[in-house]
PDB file of C-alpha atoms and ligand atoms in Angstrom:
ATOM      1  CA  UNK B  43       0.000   0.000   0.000  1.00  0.00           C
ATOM      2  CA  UNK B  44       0.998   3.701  -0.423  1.00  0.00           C
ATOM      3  CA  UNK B  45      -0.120   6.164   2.027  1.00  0.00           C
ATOM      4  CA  UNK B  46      -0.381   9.417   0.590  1.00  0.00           C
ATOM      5  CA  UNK B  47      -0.653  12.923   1.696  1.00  0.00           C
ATOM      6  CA  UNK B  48       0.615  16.318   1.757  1.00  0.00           C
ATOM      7  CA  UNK B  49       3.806  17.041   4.503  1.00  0.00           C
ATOM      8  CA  UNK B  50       2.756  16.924   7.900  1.00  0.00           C
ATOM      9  CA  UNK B  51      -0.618  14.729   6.859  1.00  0.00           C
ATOM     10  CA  UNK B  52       0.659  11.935   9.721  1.00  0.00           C
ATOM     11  CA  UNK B  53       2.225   9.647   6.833  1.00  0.00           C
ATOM     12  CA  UNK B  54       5.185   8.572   9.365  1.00  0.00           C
ATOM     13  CA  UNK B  55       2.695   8.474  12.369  1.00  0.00           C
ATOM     14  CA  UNK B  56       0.539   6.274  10.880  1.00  0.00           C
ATOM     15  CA  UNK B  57       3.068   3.971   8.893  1.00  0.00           C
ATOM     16  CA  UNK B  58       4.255   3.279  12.224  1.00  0.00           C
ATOM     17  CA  UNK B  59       1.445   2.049  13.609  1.00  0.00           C
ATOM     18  CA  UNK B  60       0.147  -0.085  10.609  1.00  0.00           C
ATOM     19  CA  UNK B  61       3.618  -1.742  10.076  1.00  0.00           C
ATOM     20  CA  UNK B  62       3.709  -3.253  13.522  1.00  0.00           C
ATOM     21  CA  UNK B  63       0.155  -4.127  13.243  1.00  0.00           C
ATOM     22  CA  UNK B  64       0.097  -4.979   9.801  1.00  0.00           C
ATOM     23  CA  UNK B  65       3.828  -6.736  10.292  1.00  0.00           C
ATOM     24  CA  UNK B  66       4.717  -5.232   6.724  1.00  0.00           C
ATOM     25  CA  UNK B  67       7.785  -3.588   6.350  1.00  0.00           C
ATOM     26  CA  UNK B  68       7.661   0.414   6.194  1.00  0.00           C
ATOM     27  CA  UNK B  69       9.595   1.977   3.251  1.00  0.00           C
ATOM     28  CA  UNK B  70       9.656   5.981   3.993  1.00  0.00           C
ATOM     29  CA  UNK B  71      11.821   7.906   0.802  1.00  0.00           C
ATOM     30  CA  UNK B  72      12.315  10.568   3.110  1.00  0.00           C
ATOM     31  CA  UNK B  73      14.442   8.263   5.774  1.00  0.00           C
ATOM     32  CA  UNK B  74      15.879   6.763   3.088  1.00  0.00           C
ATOM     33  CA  UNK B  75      17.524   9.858   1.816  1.00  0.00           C
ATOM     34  CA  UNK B  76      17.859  11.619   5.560  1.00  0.00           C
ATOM     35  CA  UNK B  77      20.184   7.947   5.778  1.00  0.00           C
ATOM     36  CA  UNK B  78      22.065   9.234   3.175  1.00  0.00           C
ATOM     37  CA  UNK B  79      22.294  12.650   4.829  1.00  0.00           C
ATOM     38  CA  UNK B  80      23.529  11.385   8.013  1.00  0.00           C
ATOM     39  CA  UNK B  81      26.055   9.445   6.729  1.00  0.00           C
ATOM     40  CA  UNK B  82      27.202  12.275   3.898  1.00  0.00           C
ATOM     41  CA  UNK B  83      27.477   9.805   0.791  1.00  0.00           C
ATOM     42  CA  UNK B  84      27.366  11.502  -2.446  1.00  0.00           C
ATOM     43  CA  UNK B  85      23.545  10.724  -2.735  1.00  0.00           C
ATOM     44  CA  UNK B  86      23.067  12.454   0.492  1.00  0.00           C
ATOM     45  CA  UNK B  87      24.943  15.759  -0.562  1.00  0.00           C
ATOM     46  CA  UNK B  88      23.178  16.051  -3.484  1.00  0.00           C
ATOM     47  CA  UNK B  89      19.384  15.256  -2.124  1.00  0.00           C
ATOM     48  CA  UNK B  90      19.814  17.671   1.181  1.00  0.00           C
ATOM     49  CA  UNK B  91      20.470  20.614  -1.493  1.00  0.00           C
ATOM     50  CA  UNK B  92      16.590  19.456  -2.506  1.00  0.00           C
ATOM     51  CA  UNK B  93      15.267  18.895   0.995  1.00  0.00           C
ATOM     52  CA  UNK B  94      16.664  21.665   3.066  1.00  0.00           C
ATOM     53  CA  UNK B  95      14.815  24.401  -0.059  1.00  0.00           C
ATOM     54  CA  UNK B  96      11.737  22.231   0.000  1.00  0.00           C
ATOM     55  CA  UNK B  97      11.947  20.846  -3.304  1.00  0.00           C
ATOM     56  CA  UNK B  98      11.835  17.369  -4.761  1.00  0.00           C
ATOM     57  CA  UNK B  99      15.059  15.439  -5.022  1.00  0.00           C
ATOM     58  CA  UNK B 100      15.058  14.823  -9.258  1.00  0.00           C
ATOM     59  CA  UNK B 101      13.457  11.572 -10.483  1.00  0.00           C
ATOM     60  CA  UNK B 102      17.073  10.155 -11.672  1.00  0.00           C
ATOM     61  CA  UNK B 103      18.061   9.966  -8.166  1.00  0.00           C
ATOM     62  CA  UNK B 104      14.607   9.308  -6.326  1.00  0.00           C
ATOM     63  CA  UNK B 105      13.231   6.382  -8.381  1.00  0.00           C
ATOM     64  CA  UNK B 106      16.066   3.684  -8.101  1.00  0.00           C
ATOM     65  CA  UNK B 107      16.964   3.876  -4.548  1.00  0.00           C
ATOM     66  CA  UNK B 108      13.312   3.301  -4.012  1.00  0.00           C
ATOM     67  CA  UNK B 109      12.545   1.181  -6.448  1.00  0.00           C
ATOM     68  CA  UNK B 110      15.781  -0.760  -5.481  1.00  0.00           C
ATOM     69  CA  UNK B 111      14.311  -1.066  -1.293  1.00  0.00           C
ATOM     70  CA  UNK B 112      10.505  -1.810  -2.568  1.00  0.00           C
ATOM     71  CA  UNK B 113      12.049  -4.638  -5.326  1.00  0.00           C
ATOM     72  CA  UNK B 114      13.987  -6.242  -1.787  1.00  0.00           C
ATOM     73  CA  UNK B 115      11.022  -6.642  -0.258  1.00  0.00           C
ATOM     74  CA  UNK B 116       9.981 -10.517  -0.898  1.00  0.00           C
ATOM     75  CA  UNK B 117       7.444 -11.533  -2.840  1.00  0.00           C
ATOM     76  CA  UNK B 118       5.067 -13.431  -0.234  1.00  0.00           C
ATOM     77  CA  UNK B 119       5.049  -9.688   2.104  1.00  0.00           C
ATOM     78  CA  UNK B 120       3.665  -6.352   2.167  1.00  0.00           C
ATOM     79  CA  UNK B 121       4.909  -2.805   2.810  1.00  0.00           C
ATOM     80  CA  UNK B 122       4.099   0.380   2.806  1.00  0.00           C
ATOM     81  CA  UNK B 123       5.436   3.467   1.023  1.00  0.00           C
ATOM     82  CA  UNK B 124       5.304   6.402   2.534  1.00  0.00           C
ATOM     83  CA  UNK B 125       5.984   9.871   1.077  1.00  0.00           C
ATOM     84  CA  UNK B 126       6.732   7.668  -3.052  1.00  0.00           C
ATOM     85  CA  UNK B 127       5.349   8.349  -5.475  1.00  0.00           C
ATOM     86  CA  UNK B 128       5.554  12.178  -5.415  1.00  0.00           C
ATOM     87  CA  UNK B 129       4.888  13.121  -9.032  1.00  0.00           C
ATOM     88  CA  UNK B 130       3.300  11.387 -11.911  1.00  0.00           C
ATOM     89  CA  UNK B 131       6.598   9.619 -13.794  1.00  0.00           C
ATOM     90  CA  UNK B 132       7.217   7.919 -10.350  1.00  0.00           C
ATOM     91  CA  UNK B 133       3.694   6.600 -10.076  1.00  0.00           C
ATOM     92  CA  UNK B 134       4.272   5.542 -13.644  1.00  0.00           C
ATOM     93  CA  UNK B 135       7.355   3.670 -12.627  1.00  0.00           C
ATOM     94  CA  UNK B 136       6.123   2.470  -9.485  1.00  0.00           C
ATOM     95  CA  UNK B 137       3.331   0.615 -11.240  1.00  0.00           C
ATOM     96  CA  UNK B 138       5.744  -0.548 -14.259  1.00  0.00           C
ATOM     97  CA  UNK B 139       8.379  -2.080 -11.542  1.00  0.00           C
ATOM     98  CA  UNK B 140       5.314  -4.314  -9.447  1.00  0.00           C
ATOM     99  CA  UNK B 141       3.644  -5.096 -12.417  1.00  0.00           C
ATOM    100  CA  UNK B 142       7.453  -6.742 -13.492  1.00  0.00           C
ATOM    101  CA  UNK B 143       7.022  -8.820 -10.137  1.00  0.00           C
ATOM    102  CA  UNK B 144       3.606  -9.606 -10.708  1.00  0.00           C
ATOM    103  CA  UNK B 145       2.405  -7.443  -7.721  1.00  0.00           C
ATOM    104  CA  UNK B 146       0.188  -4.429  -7.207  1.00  0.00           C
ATOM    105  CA  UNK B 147      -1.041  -2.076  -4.293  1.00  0.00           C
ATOM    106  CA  UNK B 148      -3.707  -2.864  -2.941  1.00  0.00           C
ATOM    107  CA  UNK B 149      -4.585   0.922  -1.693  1.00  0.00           C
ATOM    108  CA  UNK B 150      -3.490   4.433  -1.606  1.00  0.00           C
ATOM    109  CA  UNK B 151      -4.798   5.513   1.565  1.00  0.00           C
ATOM    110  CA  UNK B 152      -4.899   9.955   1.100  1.00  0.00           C
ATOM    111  CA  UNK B 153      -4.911  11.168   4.368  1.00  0.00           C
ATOM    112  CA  UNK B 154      -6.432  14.555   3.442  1.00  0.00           C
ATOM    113  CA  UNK B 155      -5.575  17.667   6.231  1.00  0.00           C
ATOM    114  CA  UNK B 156      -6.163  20.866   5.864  1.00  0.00           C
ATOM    115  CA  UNK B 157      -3.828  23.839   5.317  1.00  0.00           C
ATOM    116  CA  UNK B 158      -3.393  25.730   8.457  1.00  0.00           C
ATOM    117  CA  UNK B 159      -3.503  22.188  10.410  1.00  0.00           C
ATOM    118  CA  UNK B 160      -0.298  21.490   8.312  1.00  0.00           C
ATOM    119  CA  UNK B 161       1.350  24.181   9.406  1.00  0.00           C
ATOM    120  CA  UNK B 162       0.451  23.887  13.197  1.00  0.00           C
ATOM    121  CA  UNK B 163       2.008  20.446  13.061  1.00  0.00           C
ATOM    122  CA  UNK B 164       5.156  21.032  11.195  1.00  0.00           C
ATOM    123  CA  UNK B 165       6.102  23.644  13.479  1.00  0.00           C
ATOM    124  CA  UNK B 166       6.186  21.427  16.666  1.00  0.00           C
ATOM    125  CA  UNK B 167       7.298  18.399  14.965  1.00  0.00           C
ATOM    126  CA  UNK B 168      10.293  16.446  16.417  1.00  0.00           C
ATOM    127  CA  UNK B 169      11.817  13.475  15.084  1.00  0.00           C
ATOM    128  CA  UNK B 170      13.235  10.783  17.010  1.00  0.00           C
ATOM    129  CA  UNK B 171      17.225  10.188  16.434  1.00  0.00           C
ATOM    130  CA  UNK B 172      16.685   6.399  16.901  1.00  0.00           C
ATOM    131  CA  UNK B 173      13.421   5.235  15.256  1.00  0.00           C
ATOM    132  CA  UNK B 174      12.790   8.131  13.333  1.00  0.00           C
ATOM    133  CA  UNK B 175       9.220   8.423  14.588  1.00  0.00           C
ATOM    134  CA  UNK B 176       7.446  11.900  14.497  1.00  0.00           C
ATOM    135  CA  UNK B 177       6.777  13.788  17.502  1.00  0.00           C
ATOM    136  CA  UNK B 178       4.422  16.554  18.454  1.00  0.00           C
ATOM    137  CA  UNK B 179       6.034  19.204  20.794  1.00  0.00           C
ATOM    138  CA  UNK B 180       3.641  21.619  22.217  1.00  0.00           C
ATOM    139  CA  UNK B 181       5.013  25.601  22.034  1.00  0.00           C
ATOM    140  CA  UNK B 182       5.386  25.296  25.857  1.00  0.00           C
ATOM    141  CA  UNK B 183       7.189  21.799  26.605  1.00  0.00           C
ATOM    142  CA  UNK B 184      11.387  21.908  25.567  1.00  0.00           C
ATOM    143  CA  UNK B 185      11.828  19.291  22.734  1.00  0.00           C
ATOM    144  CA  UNK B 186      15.345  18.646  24.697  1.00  0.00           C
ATOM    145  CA  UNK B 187      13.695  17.326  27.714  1.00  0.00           C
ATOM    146  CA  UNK B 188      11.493  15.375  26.245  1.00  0.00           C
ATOM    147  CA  UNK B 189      11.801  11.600  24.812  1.00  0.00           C
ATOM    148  CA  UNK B 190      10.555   9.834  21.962  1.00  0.00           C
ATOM    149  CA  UNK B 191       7.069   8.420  22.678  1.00  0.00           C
ATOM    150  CA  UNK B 192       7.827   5.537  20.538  1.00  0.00           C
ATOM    151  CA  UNK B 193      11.515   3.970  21.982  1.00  0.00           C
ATOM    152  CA  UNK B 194      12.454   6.919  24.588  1.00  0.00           C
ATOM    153  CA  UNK B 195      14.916   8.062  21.749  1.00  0.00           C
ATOM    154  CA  UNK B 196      16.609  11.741  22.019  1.00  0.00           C
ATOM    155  CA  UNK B 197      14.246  13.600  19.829  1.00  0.00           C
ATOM    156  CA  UNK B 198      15.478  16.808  16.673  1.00  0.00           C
ATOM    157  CA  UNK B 199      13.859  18.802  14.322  1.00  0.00           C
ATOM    158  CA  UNK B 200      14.363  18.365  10.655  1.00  0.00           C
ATOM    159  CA  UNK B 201      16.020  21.282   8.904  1.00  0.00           C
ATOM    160  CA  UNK B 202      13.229  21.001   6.417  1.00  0.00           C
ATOM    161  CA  UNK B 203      10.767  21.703   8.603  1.00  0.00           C
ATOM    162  CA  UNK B 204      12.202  25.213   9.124  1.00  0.00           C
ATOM    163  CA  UNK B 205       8.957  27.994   8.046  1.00  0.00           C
ATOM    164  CA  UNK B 206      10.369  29.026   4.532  1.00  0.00           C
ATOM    165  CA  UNK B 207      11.181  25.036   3.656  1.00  0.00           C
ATOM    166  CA  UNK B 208       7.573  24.202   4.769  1.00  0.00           C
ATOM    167  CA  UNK B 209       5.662  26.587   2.894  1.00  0.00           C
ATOM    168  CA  UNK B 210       7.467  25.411  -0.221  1.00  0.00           C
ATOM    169  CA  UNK B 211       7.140  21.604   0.458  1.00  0.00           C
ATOM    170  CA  UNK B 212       3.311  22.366   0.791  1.00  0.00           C
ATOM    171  CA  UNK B 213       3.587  24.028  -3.041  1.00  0.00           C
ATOM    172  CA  UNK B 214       5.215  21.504  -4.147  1.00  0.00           C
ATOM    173  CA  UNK B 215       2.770  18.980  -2.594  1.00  0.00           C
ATOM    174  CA  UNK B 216      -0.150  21.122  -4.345  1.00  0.00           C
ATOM    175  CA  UNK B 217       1.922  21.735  -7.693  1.00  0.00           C
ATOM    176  CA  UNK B 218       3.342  18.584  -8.620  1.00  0.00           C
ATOM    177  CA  UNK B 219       2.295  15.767  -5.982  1.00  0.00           C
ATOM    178  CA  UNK B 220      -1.971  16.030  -5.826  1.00  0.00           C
ATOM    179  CA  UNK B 221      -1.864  14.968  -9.770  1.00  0.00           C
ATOM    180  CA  UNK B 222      -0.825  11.443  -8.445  1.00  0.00           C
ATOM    181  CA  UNK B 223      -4.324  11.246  -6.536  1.00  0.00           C
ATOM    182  CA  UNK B 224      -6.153  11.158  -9.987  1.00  0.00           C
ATOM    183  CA  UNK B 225      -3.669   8.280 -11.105  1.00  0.00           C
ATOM    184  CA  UNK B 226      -4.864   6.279  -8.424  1.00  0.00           C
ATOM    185  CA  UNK B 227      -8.192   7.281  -8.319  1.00  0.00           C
ATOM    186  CA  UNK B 228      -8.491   6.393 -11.751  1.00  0.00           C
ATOM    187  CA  UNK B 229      -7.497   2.419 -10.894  1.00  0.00           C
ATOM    188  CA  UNK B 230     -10.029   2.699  -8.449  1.00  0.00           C
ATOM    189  CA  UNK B 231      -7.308   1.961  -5.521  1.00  0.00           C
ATOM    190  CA  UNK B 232      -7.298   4.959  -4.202  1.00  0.00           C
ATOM    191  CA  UNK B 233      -9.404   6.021  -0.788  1.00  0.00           C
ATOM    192  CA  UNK B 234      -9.374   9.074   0.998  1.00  0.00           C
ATOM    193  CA  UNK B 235      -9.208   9.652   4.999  1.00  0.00           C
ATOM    194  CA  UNK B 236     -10.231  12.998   6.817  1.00  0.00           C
ATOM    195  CA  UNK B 237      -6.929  13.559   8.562  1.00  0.00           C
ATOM    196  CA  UNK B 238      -7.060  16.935  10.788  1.00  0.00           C
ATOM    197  CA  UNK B 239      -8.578  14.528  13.839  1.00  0.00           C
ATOM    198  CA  UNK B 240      -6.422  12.826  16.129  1.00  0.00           C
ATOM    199  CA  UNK B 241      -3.890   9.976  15.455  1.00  0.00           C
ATOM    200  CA  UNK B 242      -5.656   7.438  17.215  1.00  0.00           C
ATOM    201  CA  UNK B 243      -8.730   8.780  14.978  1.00  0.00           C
ATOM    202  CA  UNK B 244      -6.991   8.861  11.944  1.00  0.00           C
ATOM    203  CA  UNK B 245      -5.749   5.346  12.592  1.00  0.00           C
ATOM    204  CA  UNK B 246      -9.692   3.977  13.039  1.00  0.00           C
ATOM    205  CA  UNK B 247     -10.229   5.363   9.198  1.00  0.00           C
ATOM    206  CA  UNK B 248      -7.138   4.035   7.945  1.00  0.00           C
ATOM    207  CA  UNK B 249      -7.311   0.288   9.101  1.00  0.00           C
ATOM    208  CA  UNK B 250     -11.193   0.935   8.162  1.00  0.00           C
ATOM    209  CA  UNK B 251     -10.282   2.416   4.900  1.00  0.00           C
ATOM    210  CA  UNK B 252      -8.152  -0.967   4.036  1.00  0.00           C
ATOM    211  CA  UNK B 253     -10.744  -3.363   4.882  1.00  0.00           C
ATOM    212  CA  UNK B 254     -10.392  -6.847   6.626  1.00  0.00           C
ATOM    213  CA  UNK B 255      -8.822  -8.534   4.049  1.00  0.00           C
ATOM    214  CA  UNK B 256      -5.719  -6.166   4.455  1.00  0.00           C
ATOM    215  CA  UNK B 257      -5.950  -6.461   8.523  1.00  0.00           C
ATOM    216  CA  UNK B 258      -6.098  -9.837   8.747  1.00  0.00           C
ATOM    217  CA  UNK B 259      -3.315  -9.720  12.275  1.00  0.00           C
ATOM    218  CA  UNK B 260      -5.410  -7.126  13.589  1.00  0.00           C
ATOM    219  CA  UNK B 261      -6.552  -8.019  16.996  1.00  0.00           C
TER     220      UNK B 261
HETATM  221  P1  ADP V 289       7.315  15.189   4.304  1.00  0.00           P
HETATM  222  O1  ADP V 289       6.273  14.234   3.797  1.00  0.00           O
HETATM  223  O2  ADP V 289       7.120  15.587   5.720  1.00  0.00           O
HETATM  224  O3  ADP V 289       7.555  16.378   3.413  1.00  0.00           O
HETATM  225  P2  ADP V 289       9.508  13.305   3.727  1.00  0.00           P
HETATM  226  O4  ADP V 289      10.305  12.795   4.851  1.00  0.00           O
HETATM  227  O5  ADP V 289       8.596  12.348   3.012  1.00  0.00           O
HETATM  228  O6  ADP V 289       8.725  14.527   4.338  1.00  0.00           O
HETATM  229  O7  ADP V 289      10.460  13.972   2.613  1.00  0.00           O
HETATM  230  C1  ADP V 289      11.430  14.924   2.947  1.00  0.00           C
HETATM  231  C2  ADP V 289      12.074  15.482   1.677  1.00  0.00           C
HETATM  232  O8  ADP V 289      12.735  14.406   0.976  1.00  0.00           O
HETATM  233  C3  ADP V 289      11.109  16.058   0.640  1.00  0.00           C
HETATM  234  O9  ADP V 289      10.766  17.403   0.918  1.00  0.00           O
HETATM  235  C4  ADP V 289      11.928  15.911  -0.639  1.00  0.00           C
HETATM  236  O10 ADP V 289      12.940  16.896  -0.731  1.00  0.00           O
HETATM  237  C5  ADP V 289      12.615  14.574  -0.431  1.00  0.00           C
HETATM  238  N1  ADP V 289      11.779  13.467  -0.969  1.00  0.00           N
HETATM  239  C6  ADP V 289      11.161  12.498  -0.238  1.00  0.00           C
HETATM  240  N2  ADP V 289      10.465  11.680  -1.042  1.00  0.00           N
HETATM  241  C7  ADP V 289      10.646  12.132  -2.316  1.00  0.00           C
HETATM  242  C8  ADP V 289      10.183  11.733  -3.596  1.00  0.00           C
HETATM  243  N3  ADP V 289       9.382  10.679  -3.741  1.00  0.00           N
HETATM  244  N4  ADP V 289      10.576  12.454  -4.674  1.00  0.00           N
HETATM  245  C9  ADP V 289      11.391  13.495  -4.562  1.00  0.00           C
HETATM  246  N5  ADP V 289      11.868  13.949  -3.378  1.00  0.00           N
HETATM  247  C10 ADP V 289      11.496  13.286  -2.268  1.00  0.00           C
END
């Protein structure tokens, strides 16, 4: 499955919680590339020129290191992509590469938030150094003190999600990324989830947006 939405939509929050109820693997191109980052390969020098300004890292760089981590995963189980495909030539390839394996998605799940709710989250949102899980920071708790609800992990915010790199992520999203919801929509995979609630909320309408023959180890 893909889950889909603009930055700050809960992609990360809710991967999380579907891949250790789901027990699919979780394939995020935005850890993948922060990976590179981290550990300054050449890949990672060239995509944090894209990230830090809020744009997309190009297709000829994006598409096979995803491509290459979805094509590992084995045959017989799922995953879930999370913030892939961003524009229409990677849906395009997306689709071309499973259909080569003789697999499809099942869904795109669209978690759909609005605007200002975006913006109210990206602001307080802290990433854990150790699982990379998101993490909401109210403006009156210190992100240093505070531990990663997830593993207890030391928690850091993303230099993309500094104000002039958000507003440009969310053009982007509107620009180049929304055209990929008609794609899907089109091979009638696509659903859409109301997404300014709460995460525990949001996480009802996903597992109910995939159905029970996608949640078969829910319990
Ligand atoms: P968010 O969904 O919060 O914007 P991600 O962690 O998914 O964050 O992505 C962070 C950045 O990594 C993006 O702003 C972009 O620069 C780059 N990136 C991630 N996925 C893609 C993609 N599929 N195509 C191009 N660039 C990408």
């Amino acid at each position: 499955m893909v889950l889909f939405g603009p930055p700050g939509a809960g992609k990360g929050t809710q991967a999380q919680l579907l891949k250790q109820r789901l027990s699919v693997c979780h394939i995020s191109s935005g850890d993948l590339f922060r990976h590179h980052v981290r550990h300054r390969t050449p890949l990672g020098l060239q995509a944090s020129e894209y990230m830090n300004k809020g744009e997309l890292v190009p297709d000829d760089v994006t598409i096979d290191i995803v491509l290459n981590a979805v094509m590992a995963v084995p045959d017989d189980d799922g995953f879930i992509l999370d913030g892939f495909p961003r524009n229409s030539n990677q849906a395009r390839q997306l689709e071309q590469a499973l259909v080569g394996r003789s697999r499809n998605l099942d869904k795109v799940v669209h978690i759909d938030v609005s605007e200002p709710e975006l913006l109210r989250r990206l602001g307080g949102r802290f990433v854990c150094r150790d699982c990379q899980a998101p993490n909401a920071v109210s403006e009156d708790e210190d992100f240093a003190s505070k531990k990663c609800g997830q593993c207890g992990g030391e928690l850091y915010q993303r230099d993309d999600d500094n104000p002039e790199a958000v507003k440009r992520r969310i053009e982007v999203y509107y620009e180049e990324t929304a055209a990929v919801l008609g794609f899907y929509r089109k091979r009638g995979v696509l659903v859409d989830v109301p997404g300014d609630c709460g995460v525990d909320e949001v996480n009802k309408q996903v597992l109910a947006a995939l159905g029970p023959g996608l949640c078969i180890t829910a319990g």
